């Protein structure tokens, strides 16, 4: 069975298939009106979300299906101490597919290990957000006509921004993509993405401090909000919160074809004077999120019993009862899980959150 926990769970062909079906749905809405009639999506949202949860819900409804679930942990049995593994064993009896958002990194992976229905990671802590990635891939395709060969700048909170981590991983599947990282020192991209993704998979990247220095080279500018809720230290948040602001004056330095993406919500990192600029693609991006989630749910249900669409094998994973992950935001430090690790260039990492052991 296929789940979507990390963008690299999908092959390049599978990513292309989701994007292509998203485009096909946009052009043939009628044809897909009832294709998931009598199917149910469970939305298991342990963390606040507006657009992601609503777009999953709208997507299933537009395919003729139904939706059940919860939108905060307090209204589920988690508040009574239920584990993710037990919750999913219950939910699989009521729904055909589930989307899970969780503040603990690796929680959707744990769910997928215990589930008979496809699980979609709708965001786990600062770790990953693969359906936003599918949204971004569809948006880049619609805005520019191609993904291969682009230069993309990521600006803002590259440390805690899970959408950035997932999109860079997915871009490693495409040809000749170049990455520019624009962040203050405190919010730099985690080193495992630089070493295990960019360097290992051959994505050239450079790091700059100023948006003005890089903006003229970019085909896509991916802005992000500083993720206040992930800071352990409020003072540090105050120090970095206004690091980068894109405004109409800076847009003058950009290519006439550059697309501005943002997963939203925005705080102040894009001034509203950018909104009327035809290159501002972030609200169109939101709508693409619904179409791509329609395509994703439809395909995961189609692929469910197809051995050609199994989860990737990970021969590099190993079990070690003596090792412990120390990341307080990792599911493995809160619930009893299979103690799985992987090693890359002599560095051992937790399978659930990718933190160094
Ligand atoms: C993002 C998220 O939840 O990580 N939002 C979203 O899914 N549209 C980005 C963010 O919260 O900043």
Short mmCIF file of C-alpha atoms and ligand atoms in Angstrom, two decimals:
data_model
loop_
_atom_site.label_atom_id
_atom_site.label_comp_id
_atom_site.label_asym_id
_atom_site.label_seq_id
_atom_site.Cartn_x
_atom_site.Cartn_y
_atom_site.Cartn_z
CA UNK A 1 0.00 0.00 0.00
CA UNK A 2 1.10 3.53 -0.69
CA UNK A 3 1.08 6.25 1.96
CA UNK A 4 2.41 9.78 1.55
CA UNK A 5 4.57 10.54 4.58
CA UNK A 6 7.59 12.09 2.89
CA UNK A 7 7.79 13.43 -0.69
CA UNK A 8 10.46 10.82 -1.47
CA UNK A 9 7.91 8.07 -0.82
CA UNK A 10 6.78 8.86 -4.37
CA UNK A 11 8.87 8.14 -7.44
CA UNK A 12 9.34 10.88 -10.03
CA UNK A 13 6.69 9.12 -12.15
CA UNK A 14 4.24 9.10 -9.25
CA UNK A 15 4.84 12.80 -8.55
CA UNK A 16 4.30 13.53 -12.23
CA UNK A 17 1.12 11.45 -12.20
CA UNK A 18 -0.35 13.44 -9.30
CA UNK A 19 0.50 16.78 -10.94
CA UNK A 20 -0.83 15.60 -14.31
CA UNK A 21 -4.08 14.40 -12.76
CA UNK A 22 -4.38 17.72 -10.91
CA UNK A 23 -4.17 19.50 -14.27
CA UNK A 24 -6.65 17.06 -15.84
CA UNK A 25 -9.13 17.65 -12.99
CA UNK A 26 -8.84 21.43 -13.44
CA UNK A 27 -9.83 21.00 -17.07
CA UNK A 28 -12.53 18.32 -16.53
CA UNK A 29 -14.24 19.09 -13.22
CA UNK A 30 -17.50 17.36 -14.24
CA UNK A 31 -15.81 14.06 -15.04
CA UNK A 32 -14.49 13.70 -11.48
CA UNK A 33 -17.63 14.80 -9.59
CA UNK A 34 -18.55 11.36 -8.27
CA UNK A 35 -15.46 9.20 -8.63
CA UNK A 36 -15.08 8.79 -4.85
CA UNK A 37 -18.79 8.49 -4.04
CA UNK A 38 -19.30 6.44 -0.83
CA UNK A 39 -15.65 6.98 0.17
CA UNK A 40 -14.72 8.61 3.45
CA UNK A 41 -11.72 10.72 4.38
CA UNK A 42 -10.75 11.04 8.06
CA UNK A 43 -9.05 14.36 8.87
CA UNK A 44 -7.03 13.82 12.05
CA UNK A 45 -5.77 17.29 12.90
CA UNK A 46 -3.91 17.49 16.22
CA UNK A 47 -2.65 20.98 15.36
CA UNK A 48 -4.42 24.10 14.04
CA UNK A 49 -4.88 24.41 10.31
CA UNK A 50 -7.20 26.35 8.07
CA UNK A 51 -6.29 25.89 4.46
CA UNK A 52 -4.81 22.41 4.62
CA UNK A 53 -7.77 20.87 6.44
CA UNK A 54 -10.34 22.78 4.42
CA UNK A 55 -8.64 21.91 1.15
CA UNK A 56 -8.55 18.20 2.04
CA UNK A 57 -12.23 18.42 2.95
CA UNK A 58 -13.20 20.37 -0.17
CA UNK A 59 -11.17 17.95 -2.29
CA UNK A 60 -12.96 14.85 -0.98
CA UNK A 61 -16.35 16.56 -1.26
CA UNK A 62 -15.68 17.60 -4.87
CA UNK A 63 -14.96 13.97 -5.69
CA UNK A 64 -18.33 12.95 -4.27
CA UNK A 65 -17.05 11.53 -0.98
CA UNK A 66 -17.58 12.36 2.68
CA UNK A 67 -15.36 13.59 5.47
CA UNK A 68 -15.19 12.92 9.21
CA UNK A 69 -12.60 13.76 11.84
CA UNK A 70 -11.42 16.26 14.39
CA UNK A 71 -9.65 19.60 14.18
CA UNK A 72 -7.86 19.72 17.51
CA UNK A 73 -6.42 17.12 19.83
CA UNK A 74 -8.50 18.27 22.79
CA UNK A 75 -11.67 16.96 21.13
CA UNK A 76 -10.24 13.48 20.47
CA UNK A 77 -9.22 10.58 22.72
CA UNK A 78 -5.63 11.80 22.67
CA UNK A 79 -6.66 13.99 25.56
CA UNK A 80 -7.34 10.70 27.40
CA UNK A 81 -3.85 9.44 26.56
CA UNK A 82 -4.49 7.36 23.44
CA UNK A 83 -1.45 6.64 21.25
CA UNK A 84 -1.29 7.44 17.53
CA UNK A 85 -1.02 3.70 16.81
CA UNK A 86 -4.27 2.98 18.66
CA UNK A 87 -6.08 5.97 17.17
CA UNK A 88 -5.34 4.78 13.65
CA UNK A 89 -6.44 1.22 14.42
CA UNK A 90 -9.81 2.70 15.37
CA UNK A 91 -10.07 5.20 12.53
CA UNK A 92 -9.33 2.61 9.83
CA UNK A 93 -12.67 0.99 10.69
CA UNK A 94 -14.55 4.16 9.83
CA UNK A 95 -12.70 5.74 6.90
CA UNK A 96 -11.04 4.69 3.63
CA UNK A 97 -8.17 7.16 3.79
CA UNK A 98 -6.80 9.52 6.46
CA UNK A 99 -4.93 12.82 6.52
CA UNK A 100 -3.00 13.50 9.73
CA UNK A 101 -1.46 16.73 10.99
CA UNK A 102 0.49 16.41 14.22
CA UNK A 103 2.85 18.67 16.22
CA UNK A 104 5.13 15.68 16.91
CA UNK A 105 7.55 14.78 14.13
CA UNK A 106 7.11 11.28 12.79
CA UNK A 107 3.54 10.83 14.08
CA UNK A 108 2.07 10.19 10.58
CA UNK A 109 4.87 7.69 9.91
CA UNK A 110 3.92 5.79 13.07
CA UNK A 111 0.26 5.86 11.96
CA UNK A 112 1.20 4.43 8.55
CA UNK A 113 3.08 1.56 10.21
CA UNK A 114 -0.14 0.44 11.90
CA UNK A 115 -2.70 1.26 9.24
CA UNK A 116 -4.75 -0.73 6.74
CA UNK A 117 -5.79 2.49 4.95
CA UNK A 118 -3.59 5.03 3.12
CA UNK A 119 -2.20 7.73 5.43
CA UNK A 120 -1.34 11.20 4.22
CA UNK A 121 1.03 13.37 6.23
CA UNK A 122 -0.64 16.79 6.40
CA UNK A 123 2.32 18.28 8.32
CA UNK A 124 4.37 16.83 11.21
CA UNK A 125 6.08 19.41 13.44
CA UNK A 126 8.90 21.18 11.61
CA UNK A 127 9.68 18.04 9.70
CA UNK A 128 7.67 17.55 6.50
CA UNK A 129 4.58 18.70 4.62
CA UNK A 130 4.39 16.65 1.42
CA UNK A 131 0.92 17.73 0.26
CA UNK A 132 2.03 21.35 0.32
CA UNK A 133 4.89 20.15 -1.88
CA UNK A 134 2.47 18.64 -4.38
CA UNK A 135 0.62 21.97 -4.33
CA UNK A 136 3.89 23.80 -4.98
CA UNK A 137 4.85 21.47 -7.85
CA UNK A 138 1.46 21.95 -9.51
CA UNK A 139 1.74 25.71 -9.00
CA UNK A 140 5.25 25.94 -10.49
CA UNK A 141 4.07 23.83 -13.44
CA UNK A 142 1.07 26.09 -14.04
CA UNK A 143 2.98 29.34 -13.56
CA UNK A 144 6.16 28.52 -15.50
CA UNK A 145 5.23 25.50 -17.62
CA UNK A 146 8.11 23.38 -16.25
CA UNK A 147 10.01 22.40 -13.10
CA UNK A 148 13.25 21.13 -14.64
CA UNK A 149 15.92 23.81 -14.90
CA UNK A 150 14.46 26.35 -12.45
CA UNK A 151 16.38 28.47 -9.97
CA UNK A 152 14.32 28.72 -6.80
CA UNK A 153 15.00 30.96 -3.82
CA UNK A 154 13.72 29.97 -0.37
CA UNK A 155 13.40 32.98 1.91
CA UNK A 156 12.61 33.27 5.62
CA UNK A 157 12.39 30.49 8.18
CA UNK A 158 14.27 27.66 6.53
CA UNK A 159 14.94 25.98 9.88
CA UNK A 160 11.41 25.34 11.08
CA UNK A 161 9.57 25.68 7.76
CA UNK A 162 8.49 22.13 6.96
CA UNK A 163 7.15 23.14 3.53
CA UNK A 164 10.69 24.16 2.53
CA UNK A 165 12.20 20.86 3.69
CA UNK A 166 9.70 18.81 1.73
CA UNK A 167 9.86 20.88 -1.44
CA UNK A 168 13.67 20.70 -1.59
CA UNK A 169 13.48 16.91 -1.20
CA UNK A 170 10.96 16.66 -4.03
CA UNK A 171 12.99 18.98 -6.28
CA UNK A 172 15.86 16.49 -6.04
CA UNK A 173 13.73 14.35 -8.38
CA UNK A 174 13.89 17.01 -11.14
CA UNK A 175 16.70 18.00 -13.52
CA UNK A 176 19.04 20.98 -13.17
CA UNK A 177 17.23 22.68 -10.30
CA UNK A 178 19.31 25.28 -8.46
CA UNK A 179 18.52 26.47 -4.95
CA UNK A 180 19.28 29.78 -3.26
CA UNK A 181 18.82 29.87 0.52
CA UNK A 182 17.99 33.30 1.96
CA UNK A 183 17.82 33.24 5.76
CA UNK A 184 19.37 34.79 8.86
CA UNK A 185 21.91 32.60 10.71
CA UNK A 186 19.32 31.58 13.31
CA UNK A 187 16.92 30.25 10.69
CA UNK A 188 19.23 28.41 8.30
CA UNK A 189 18.23 25.18 6.60
CA UNK A 190 18.91 22.10 8.80
CA UNK A 191 22.23 20.52 7.93
CA UNK A 192 20.73 17.12 7.12
CA UNK A 193 18.86 18.65 4.17
CA UNK A 194 22.04 20.29 2.91
CA UNK A 195 24.14 17.13 3.22
CA UNK A 196 21.69 14.26 2.70
CA UNK A 197 19.52 15.95 0.09
CA UNK A 198 21.31 18.81 -1.71
CA UNK A 199 24.87 17.48 -1.63
CA UNK A 200 24.05 13.78 -1.95
CA UNK A 201 21.50 14.19 -4.70
CA UNK A 202 23.36 16.93 -6.54
CA UNK A 203 21.23 20.06 -6.07
CA UNK A 204 23.61 23.05 -6.25
CA UNK A 205 22.77 25.58 -3.53
CA UNK A 206 24.16 28.86 -2.27
CA UNK A 207 23.36 30.73 0.91
CA UNK A 208 22.87 34.50 0.93
CA UNK A 209 21.83 37.00 3.61
CA UNK A 210 20.08 39.54 1.37
CA UNK A 211 16.99 39.04 -0.72
CA UNK A 212 18.11 41.91 -2.99
CA UNK A 213 21.35 40.05 -3.85
CA UNK A 214 19.52 37.01 -5.16
CA UNK A 215 16.08 38.06 -6.39
CA UNK A 216 17.20 38.93 -9.93
CA UNK A 217 18.40 35.33 -10.57
CA UNK A 218 15.21 33.58 -9.49
CA UNK A 219 12.45 31.87 -11.48
CA UNK A 220 10.56 31.13 -8.28
CA UNK A 221 10.73 32.97 -4.97
CA UNK A 222 9.33 30.84 -2.15
CA UNK A 223 8.57 33.10 0.83
CA UNK A 224 7.86 31.67 4.29
CA UNK A 225 6.60 32.97 7.61
CA UNK A 226 8.82 32.80 10.70
CA UNK A 227 7.28 29.86 12.60
CA UNK A 228 6.68 31.47 15.98
CA UNK A 229 5.07 28.35 17.50
CA UNK A 230 8.21 26.25 16.95
CA UNK A 231 10.60 28.54 18.87
CA UNK A 232 11.63 27.36 22.31
CA UNK A 233 12.85 30.91 23.05
CA UNK A 234 10.47 33.88 22.52
CA UNK A 235 13.36 36.40 22.55
CA UNK A 236 14.97 34.69 19.62
CA UNK A 237 11.68 34.90 17.73
CA UNK A 238 11.46 38.64 18.42
CA UNK A 239 15.01 39.08 17.10
CA UNK A 240 14.43 37.38 13.75
CA UNK A 241 10.74 37.87 13.07
CA UNK A 242 11.12 40.78 10.66
CA UNK A 243 14.22 39.51 8.86
CA UNK A 244 12.84 39.61 5.33
CA UNK A 245 9.99 41.52 3.81
CA UNK A 246 9.17 41.29 0.12
CA UNK A 247 7.57 44.47 -1.21
CA UNK A 248 6.78 46.12 -4.52
CA UNK A 249 10.17 47.90 -4.56
CA UNK A 250 12.06 44.58 -4.33
CA UNK A 251 9.79 43.05 -6.98
CA UNK A 252 11.21 45.62 -9.41
CA UNK A 253 14.56 43.78 -9.19
CA UNK A 254 12.99 40.44 -10.17
CA UNK A 255 12.53 38.82 -13.59
CA UNK A 256 9.23 39.68 -15.29
CA UNK A 257 8.37 35.96 -15.25
CA UNK A 258 9.34 35.16 -11.65
CA UNK A 259 6.57 33.51 -9.61
CA UNK A 260 6.16 34.34 -5.92
CA UNK A 261 4.93 31.38 -3.87
CA UNK A 262 4.03 31.25 -0.17
CA UNK A 263 2.32 28.32 1.59
CA UNK A 264 0.35 30.88 3.67
CA UNK A 265 -0.61 32.09 6.21
CA UNK A 266 1.49 35.20 5.72
CA UNK A 267 2.31 37.44 8.65
CA UNK A 268 4.27 40.44 7.35
CA UNK A 269 6.89 38.85 5.08
CA UNK A 270 5.02 39.86 1.92
CA UNK A 271 3.73 43.42 1.90
CA UNK A 272 0.21 43.75 0.55
CA UNK A 273 1.51 46.03 -2.21
CA UNK A 274 2.82 42.84 -3.89
CA UNK A 275 -0.67 41.28 -4.12
CA UNK A 276 -1.79 43.03 -7.34
CA UNK A 277 1.45 42.02 -9.12
CA UNK A 278 0.63 39.28 -11.65
CA UNK A 279 3.72 37.41 -10.44
CA UNK A 280 2.15 36.98 -6.98
CA UNK A 281 0.97 33.37 -7.26
CA UNK A 282 0.21 32.59 -3.60
CA UNK A 283 -3.56 32.79 -3.74
CA UNK A 284 -3.66 30.77 -6.96
CA UNK A 285 -1.39 28.30 -5.12
CA UNK A 286 -4.09 27.78 -2.48
CA UNK A 287 -6.61 26.73 -5.10
CA UNK A 288 -4.07 24.39 -6.65
CA UNK A 289 -3.84 22.76 -3.21
CA UNK A 290 -7.40 21.57 -3.52
CA UNK A 291 -6.93 20.17 -7.03
CA UNK A 292 -3.76 18.34 -6.13
CA UNK A 293 -5.36 16.85 -3.01
CA UNK A 294 -8.22 15.63 -5.20
CA UNK A 295 -5.67 13.95 -7.46
CA UNK A 296 -3.74 12.54 -4.51
CA UNK A 297 -6.71 11.00 -2.71
CA UNK A 298 -8.03 9.49 -5.92
CA UNK A 299 -4.65 7.97 -6.84
CA UNK A 300 -3.81 6.66 -3.35
CA UNK A 301 -7.13 4.82 -3.30
CA UNK A 302 -6.45 3.44 -6.78
CA UNK A 303 -2.93 2.37 -5.84
CA UNK A 304 -3.98 0.81 -2.53
CA UNK A 305 -3.92 -2.81 -3.72
CA UNK A 306 -1.44 -2.38 -6.55
CA UNK A 307 1.96 -3.95 -5.74
CA UNK A 308 3.56 -1.61 -8.29
CA UNK A 309 2.79 1.29 -5.97
CA UNK A 310 4.26 0.00 -2.70
CA UNK A 311 6.19 2.10 -0.19
CA UNK A 312 9.92 2.32 -0.98
CA UNK A 313 12.17 -0.26 0.70
CA UNK A 314 14.69 1.15 3.17
CA UNK A 315 17.46 -1.44 3.52
CA UNK A 316 19.53 1.21 5.33
CA UNK A 317 17.13 1.33 8.30
CA UNK A 318 18.27 -0.57 11.37
CA UNK A 319 16.75 -1.34 14.76
CA UNK A 320 18.65 -0.57 17.95
CA UNK A 321 16.95 -0.89 21.34
CA UNK A 322 19.84 0.94 23.04
CA UNK A 323 19.72 4.15 20.97
CA UNK A 324 17.36 6.97 21.87
CA UNK A 325 16.32 10.06 19.91
CA UNK A 326 16.67 13.19 22.07
CA UNK A 327 14.45 15.51 19.99
CA UNK A 328 11.64 16.55 22.35
CA UNK A 329 9.43 17.17 19.32
CA UNK A 330 9.84 13.60 18.00
CA UNK A 331 7.01 11.10 18.44
CA UNK A 332 9.58 8.53 19.63
CA UNK A 333 10.27 10.57 22.78
CA UNK A 334 6.54 10.58 23.65
CA UNK A 335 5.21 7.18 22.60
CA UNK A 336 6.70 3.71 22.43
CA UNK A 337 7.68 3.10 18.80
CA UNK A 338 9.88 0.67 16.91
CA UNK A 339 13.46 2.01 17.58
CA UNK A 340 14.50 2.61 13.96
CA UNK A 341 17.52 4.59 12.76
CA UNK A 342 19.47 5.23 9.59
CA UNK A 343 23.08 6.17 8.97
CA UNK A 344 24.46 8.55 6.35
CA UNK A 345 28.16 9.54 6.11
CA UNK A 346 28.81 8.15 9.59
CA UNK A 347 25.94 10.15 11.12
CA UNK A 348 23.13 8.17 12.76
CA UNK A 349 19.67 9.71 12.55
CA UNK A 350 16.22 8.93 13.88
CA UNK A 351 13.88 7.58 11.19
CA UNK A 352 10.90 9.47 12.62
CA UNK A 353 12.33 13.01 12.73
CA UNK A 354 15.78 12.81 11.02
CA UNK A 355 17.52 14.32 14.05
CA UNK A 356 21.12 13.35 14.75
CA UNK A 357 21.56 10.76 17.49
C1 LIG B 1 2.23 25.85 6.22
C2 LIG B 1 2.33 24.84 7.33
O1 LIG B 1 1.33 24.50 7.96
O2 LIG B 1 3.44 24.35 7.53
N1 LIG B 1 0.91 26.20 5.93
C3 LIG B 1 0.13 25.43 5.13
O3 LIG B 1 0.08 24.23 5.22
N2 LIG B 1 -0.53 26.05 4.17
C4 LIG B 1 3.10 27.02 6.41
C5 LIG B 1 2.99 27.79 7.69
O4 LIG B 1 2.23 27.46 8.60
O5 LIG B 1 3.73 28.76 7.79
#
